[in-house]
Coordinates of C-alpha atoms in Angstrom, one line a residue:
F1 CA 97.1 -52.2 136.4
T2 CA 94.3 -50.7 134.3
L3 CA 96.1 -51.8 131.1
D4 CA 96.2 -55.4 132.4
V5 CA 92.6 -55.4 133.4
W6 CA 91.3 -53.9 130.1
E7 CA 93.6 -55.8 127.8
R8 CA 91.9 -58.9 129.1
Y9 CA 88.4 -57.5 128.2
I10 CA 89.6 -56.1 124.9
G11 CA 91.3 -59.4 124.0
Q12 CA 94.7 -58.1 123.0
P13 CA 97.5 -55.8 124.2
L14 CA 96.7 -52.1 123.7
V15 CA 98.2 -50.7 120.5
W16 CA 98.9 -47.0 121.2
H17 CA 97.1 -44.8 118.6
F18 CA 100.3 -42.9 118.2
H19 CA 102.5 -45.9 117.5
D20 CA 103.3 -44.8 113.9
H21 CA 105.2 -41.9 115.3
H22 CA 106.2 -42.6 118.9
D23 CA 107.4 -45.9 120.4
R24 CA 106.4 -45.1 123.9
L25 CA 104.0 -43.0 126.1
E26 CA 105.6 -40.0 127.7
I27 CA 104.2 -39.2 131.2
S28 CA 104.6 -35.7 132.4
I29 CA 103.9 -34.6 136.0
L30 CA 102.8 -30.9 136.0
P31 CA 102.1 -30.1 139.6
D32 CA 100.9 -26.5 138.9
W33 CA 98.3 -27.5 136.4
D34 CA 94.7 -28.3 137.6
N35 CA 93.8 -31.0 135.1
A36 CA 94.9 -34.2 133.4
Q37 CA 94.9 -35.4 129.8
Y38 CA 95.9 -38.2 127.6
G39 CA 97.1 -37.2 124.1
Y40 CA 99.1 -38.2 121.0
G41 CA 102.1 -39.8 122.7
F42 CA 101.7 -38.2 126.1
L43 CA 99.9 -38.4 129.5
E44 CA 99.9 -35.2 131.5
L45 CA 99.0 -35.2 135.2
G46 CA 98.4 -32.1 137.2
S47 CA 97.0 -31.5 140.7
Q48 CA 93.9 -30.4 142.5
F49 CA 94.3 -27.4 144.7
T50 CA 92.4 -27.2 148.0
K51 CA 91.1 -24.0 149.6
D52 CA 94.2 -23.8 151.9
G53 CA 96.5 -23.8 148.8
S54 CA 97.8 -27.4 149.2
A55 CA 98.2 -29.5 146.1
L56 CA 96.7 -33.0 145.7
P57 CA 98.7 -34.7 142.9
F58 CA 96.6 -36.5 140.3
S59 CA 99.6 -38.8 139.7
L60 CA 98.6 -40.5 143.0
D61 CA 95.0 -40.8 142.1
F62 CA 94.1 -44.2 140.6
D63 CA 90.7 -43.1 139.2
I64 CA 92.2 -40.2 137.2
I65 CA 95.0 -42.3 135.7
A66 CA 92.6 -45.1 134.9
H67 CA 90.2 -42.6 133.3
E68 CA 92.9 -41.3 131.0
V69 CA 94.0 -44.8 130.1
G70 CA 90.4 -45.3 129.1
H71 CA 90.8 -42.6 126.5
A72 CA 93.8 -44.6 125.2
F73 CA 91.6 -47.6 124.6
V74 CA 88.9 -45.5 122.8
Y75 CA 91.4 -43.9 120.5
S76 CA 93.1 -47.2 119.8
V77 CA 90.0 -49.4 119.2
L78 CA 87.4 -46.9 118.1
G79 CA 89.5 -44.2 116.5
I80 CA 88.7 -40.6 115.7
P81 CA 85.9 -39.3 113.5
K82 CA 86.6 -37.9 110.0
P83 CA 86.4 -34.1 109.6
G84 CA 82.7 -33.2 109.7
A85 CA 81.6 -36.6 111.0
E86 CA 81.9 -35.8 114.7
F87 CA 78.6 -35.9 116.7
P88 CA 78.5 -34.4 120.2
E89 CA 77.9 -37.9 121.6
Y90 CA 81.3 -39.0 120.4
L91 CA 82.8 -36.6 122.9
G92 CA 80.4 -37.8 125.6
F93 CA 81.2 -41.4 124.8
Q94 CA 84.9 -40.7 125.2
E95 CA 84.3 -39.5 128.8
A96 CA 81.6 -42.1 129.6
F97 CA 83.7 -45.0 128.4
S98 CA 86.8 -43.7 130.2
D99 CA 84.8 -43.4 133.4
C100 CA 83.6 -47.0 133.0
V101 CA 87.2 -48.1 132.4
S102 CA 88.0 -46.5 135.8
L103 CA 85.0 -48.0 137.5
I104 CA 85.6 -51.6 136.2
A105 CA 89.3 -51.4 136.9
A106 CA 88.7 -50.2 140.5
M107 CA 86.4 -53.2 141.0
H108 CA 89.4 -55.5 140.6
F109 CA 90.8 -54.4 143.9
P110 CA 89.5 -56.7 146.7
S111 CA 89.6 -53.8 149.1
V112 CA 87.2 -51.8 146.9
I113 CA 84.7 -54.6 146.7
E114 CA 85.0 -55.2 150.4
N115 CA 84.4 -51.5 151.2
V116 CA 81.5 -51.2 148.8
L117 CA 79.6 -54.2 150.1
T118 CA 80.4 -53.4 153.7
V119 CA 78.9 -49.9 153.3
T120 CA 76.0 -50.7 151.0
R121 CA 75.3 -54.4 152.0
G122 CA 74.7 -54.8 148.3
N123 CA 72.4 -51.8 147.7
L124 CA 74.8 -50.1 145.2
Y125 CA 72.6 -47.0 144.8
I126 CA 73.9 -45.8 148.1
A127 CA 76.8 -43.3 147.5
N128 CA 80.0 -45.3 147.7
Q129 CA 83.3 -45.8 145.9
L130 CA 81.6 -47.3 142.9
S131 CA 78.8 -44.8 142.3
R132 CA 80.8 -41.7 143.1
F133 CA 83.9 -41.2 141.0
S134 CA 85.3 -38.7 138.6
E135 CA 88.5 -37.3 137.1
F136 CA 89.1 -35.7 140.5
S137 CA 88.1 -38.4 143.0
P138 CA 88.6 -39.3 145.7
H139 CA 89.6 -35.7 146.5
R140 CA 86.6 -34.1 145.0
Q141 CA 83.4 -35.7 143.6
I142 CA 82.2 -34.1 140.4
R143 CA 80.4 -36.7 138.4
E144 CA 78.4 -39.6 139.7
A145 CA 77.9 -42.9 138.0
N146 CA 74.6 -43.1 139.9
N147 CA 73.1 -39.9 138.5
K148 CA 69.6 -38.9 137.3
L149 CA 70.4 -37.1 134.1
T150 CA 68.8 -38.2 130.8
M151 CA 69.4 -37.1 127.2
A152 CA 66.3 -34.9 127.5
D153 CA 68.5 -32.6 129.7
F154 CA 70.8 -32.0 126.7
A155 CA 68.3 -32.0 123.8
D156 CA 68.3 -28.2 123.6
G157 CA 72.1 -28.0 123.8
W158 CA 75.1 -28.7 126.0
T159 CA 78.2 -26.9 127.2
D160 CA 80.6 -29.6 128.5
E161 CA 81.4 -33.1 127.3
H162 CA 81.9 -34.4 130.8
A163 CA 78.3 -33.5 131.7
L164 CA 77.0 -34.8 128.4
S165 CA 78.6 -38.2 129.3
Q166 CA 76.5 -38.7 132.4
P167 CA 73.4 -40.2 130.9
L168 CA 75.5 -42.9 129.2
T169 CA 77.6 -43.5 132.3
G170 CA 74.5 -43.7 134.3
A171 CA 72.9 -46.2 132.0
V172 CA 75.9 -48.5 132.2
F173 CA 76.0 -48.2 136.0
D174 CA 72.2 -49.1 136.0
I175 CA 73.0 -52.1 133.9
L176 CA 75.8 -53.2 136.2
V177 CA 73.4 -52.9 139.2
D178 CA 70.6 -54.8 137.5
V179 CA 72.9 -57.6 136.3
F180 CA 74.2 -57.8 139.9
H181 CA 70.6 -58.1 141.2
E182 CA 69.8 -60.8 138.6
S183 CA 72.8 -62.7 139.7
L184 CA 71.8 -62.4 143.4
V185 CA 68.3 -63.8 142.5
D186 CA 69.8 -66.7 140.5
R187 CA 72.0 -67.6 143.4
G188 CA 69.0 -67.5 145.8
L189 CA 70.6 -64.7 147.8
I190 CA 67.7 -62.2 147.4
S191 CA 64.1 -62.9 146.4
P192 CA 62.5 -61.8 143.2
E193 CA 60.4 -59.5 145.3
A194 CA 63.5 -57.8 146.6
E195 CA 64.7 -57.2 143.1
D196 CA 61.3 -55.7 142.2
L197 CA 61.6 -53.4 145.3
A198 CA 65.0 -52.3 144.1
D199 CA 63.5 -51.4 140.7
L200 CA 60.8 -49.3 142.5
A201 CA 63.5 -47.6 144.7
E202 CA 65.0 -46.2 141.5
I203 CA 61.8 -44.3 140.9
Y204 CA 60.2 -43.9 144.3
P205 CA 62.4 -42.6 147.2
T206 CA 59.9 -44.0 149.7
A207 CA 61.0 -47.5 148.8
E208 CA 64.7 -46.9 149.7
A209 CA 64.4 -47.5 153.4
P210 CA 62.5 -50.8 153.1
L211 CA 65.0 -51.9 150.4
Q212 CA 68.0 -51.2 152.6
K213 CA 66.5 -53.3 155.4
V214 CA 66.1 -56.2 152.9
F215 CA 69.7 -55.9 151.8
D216 CA 71.0 -55.6 155.4
R217 CA 69.3 -58.9 156.2
D218 CA 70.2 -60.8 153.1
F219 CA 73.8 -59.7 152.9
T220 CA 74.5 -60.9 156.5
R221 CA 73.4 -64.4 155.5
N222 CA 76.0 -64.9 152.8
P223 CA 78.5 -62.1 152.2
D224 CA 80.8 -64.2 150.1
G225 CA 77.9 -64.9 147.7
F226 CA 77.3 -61.2 147.3
V227 CA 81.0 -60.8 146.4
E228 CA 80.8 -63.5 143.8
A229 CA 77.7 -62.0 142.3
L230 CA 79.2 -58.5 142.1
L231 CA 82.4 -59.9 140.4
D232 CA 80.3 -61.7 137.9
A233 CA 78.4 -58.5 137.1
R234 CA 81.6 -56.6 136.8
D235 CA 83.0 -59.0 134.2
I236 CA 79.8 -59.2 132.2
V237 CA 79.6 -55.4 131.9
G238 CA 83.3 -55.1 131.2
A239 CA 83.2 -57.7 128.5
Y240 CA 80.0 -56.1 126.9
L241 CA 81.7 -52.7 126.9
A242 CA 84.8 -54.1 125.2
E243 CA 82.7 -55.9 122.6
T244 CA 80.6 -52.8 122.0
L245 CA 83.8 -50.7 121.6
W246 CA 85.1 -53.1 118.9
A247 CA 81.8 -53.0 117.0
L248 CA 81.3 -49.2 116.9
A249 CA 82.5 -46.7 114.3
P250 CA 83.5 -43.2 115.2
D251 CA 81.8 -41.3 112.4
F252 CA 78.4 -39.9 113.3
L253 CA 78.5 -41.9 116.6
D254 CA 75.6 -41.3 119.0
Y255 CA 74.4 -43.0 122.1
R256 CA 71.7 -44.9 120.2
D257 CA 74.5 -46.6 118.4
V258 CA 76.0 -47.6 121.7
A259 CA 72.8 -49.0 123.0
R260 CA 71.9 -50.9 119.9
T261 CA 75.4 -52.4 119.7
M262 CA 75.3 -53.6 123.3
L263 CA 71.9 -55.2 122.6
A264 CA 73.5 -57.0 119.6
V265 CA 76.4 -58.1 121.7
D266 CA 74.0 -59.6 124.3
D267 CA 72.0 -61.3 121.6
R268 CA 75.2 -62.9 120.2
V269 CA 76.6 -63.9 123.6
T270 CA 73.5 -65.0 125.5
G271 CA 70.7 -65.1 123.0
G272 CA 69.3 -61.9 124.5
E273 CA 69.1 -63.0 128.2
L274 CA 69.9 -59.5 129.3
S275 CA 68.2 -57.6 126.6
S276 CA 65.3 -56.4 128.7
I277 CA 67.7 -54.9 131.3
I278 CA 69.9 -53.3 128.7
F279 CA 67.0 -51.8 126.7
R280 CA 65.2 -50.5 129.8
D281 CA 68.2 -48.9 131.3
F282 CA 69.2 -47.1 128.1
D283 CA 65.5 -46.1 127.5
R284 CA 65.2 -44.6 131.0
R285 CA 68.0 -42.3 130.1
G286 CA 66.2 -41.1 127.0
I287 CA 68.9 -42.5 124.8
F288 CA 66.5 -43.9 122.2
R289 CA 64.4 -40.7 122.1
Y290 CA 66.7 -37.8 122.3
R291 CA 70.0 -36.7 120.8
A292 CA 72.3 -33.9 122.0
G293 CA 71.5 -30.5 120.7
P294 CA 74.2 -28.0 119.6
R295 CA 77.1 -26.9 121.7
L296 CA 76.1 -23.7 123.4
T297 CA 79.5 -22.4 124.4
R298 CA 83.1 -22.7 123.1
P299 CA 85.2 -25.3 124.9
D300 CA 86.7 -23.9 128.1
R301 CA 90.1 -24.6 129.7
K302 CA 88.7 -27.8 131.3
S303 CA 87.8 -29.3 128.0
H304 CA 90.2 -31.5 126.1
V305 CA 88.3 -31.1 122.8
H306 CA 90.4 -30.3 119.7
E307 CA 93.6 -29.6 121.4
G308 CA 96.7 -31.6 122.4
R309 CA 94.8 -34.8 123.0
I310 CA 94.1 -35.4 119.3
A311 CA 96.8 -33.4 117.7
R312 CA 98.6 -35.7 115.2
P313 CA 101.7 -35.0 113.0
R314 CA 99.5 -34.2 110.1
D315 CA 97.9 -31.4 112.1
Q316 CA 101.2 -29.7 112.5
V317 CA 101.2 -28.4 108.9
R318 CA 98.2 -26.3 109.9
L319 CA 100.2 -24.5 112.7
P320 CA 103.0 -22.0 112.5
D321 CA 106.4 -22.9 113.9
M322 CA 106.2 -22.6 117.6
S323 CA 108.4 -23.4 120.5
Y324 CA 107.3 -26.1 123.0
F325 CA 106.4 -23.3 125.4
E326 CA 104.1 -21.7 122.9
K327 CA 102.4 -25.0 122.1
Y328 CA 102.0 -25.7 125.8
W329 CA 100.2 -22.5 126.5
M330 CA 98.1 -22.7 123.4
S331 CA 96.8 -26.1 124.6
R332 CA 96.2 -24.7 128.1
S333 CA 94.2 -21.8 126.7
G334 CA 91.7 -24.1 125.0
A335 CA 92.6 -22.8 121.5
E336 CA 91.4 -25.1 118.8
L337 CA 93.6 -26.6 116.2

């Protein structure tokens, strides 16, 4: 399903980044492993374990599978940085883009759209299926699309690429919400004053209650119009993300490149109609002013960096002969290639 959705945005069938050496993706279900990863020719899916010891298989979790498919698109379209050309933001971009792939794909389920609008009445900053998702949802919410992190939080250093991804994911979610609001105004479904109040509510919590009253009233008048506006916003953001991915280069990639490229996409597509929204939402996240500092700790076992995910046949010459069992446990230990 995710492949079908995102191949439409990308504009062509996905070409696996491992196609030179493998003619298909191998999917492995590893019920005793507490993570999931996409790699060179494989997708591995483990489980989450609850306090009572029961296992919740990731193979049944749409968000997790869609997130890992997102990595497949990044590796296929963007590629991998050359040695010595990998900025921290490349790793964060991998996670942020994959989260956005999951988010946009989920928005193609009518039941998700219905649930989101029923709960929020169009005020998407309320926690719901769209703003709360992660590699472990719906079982356990770890990252939020609607988060408050900025790049200033990582200027002195970072420890985890998933956390580092949050300012970029948050900026894209903000753009989605603001495009949705613009569409509602254009359709006459909310007033410009309501849109201004929504902008204030992002900064001042005291505006949240009055804003919700406005959305409760306006949504009731035309629920179908809200659905159409949200679907339009979904497709605009999905298309912009895809065009941005095509235009980026992996070497020395940082979030400013992502922001500037998306602005260029908007200029080409609409003549800059959404440029003020895009610039503001990236700027609020400190993306134009800060870059990620150094990594402060070595990758832990939850990280996918420099292990099985990116191992290619040419990497094998750097490794001693090992059995599959040895390679498996090396990747699980977080050892770098």
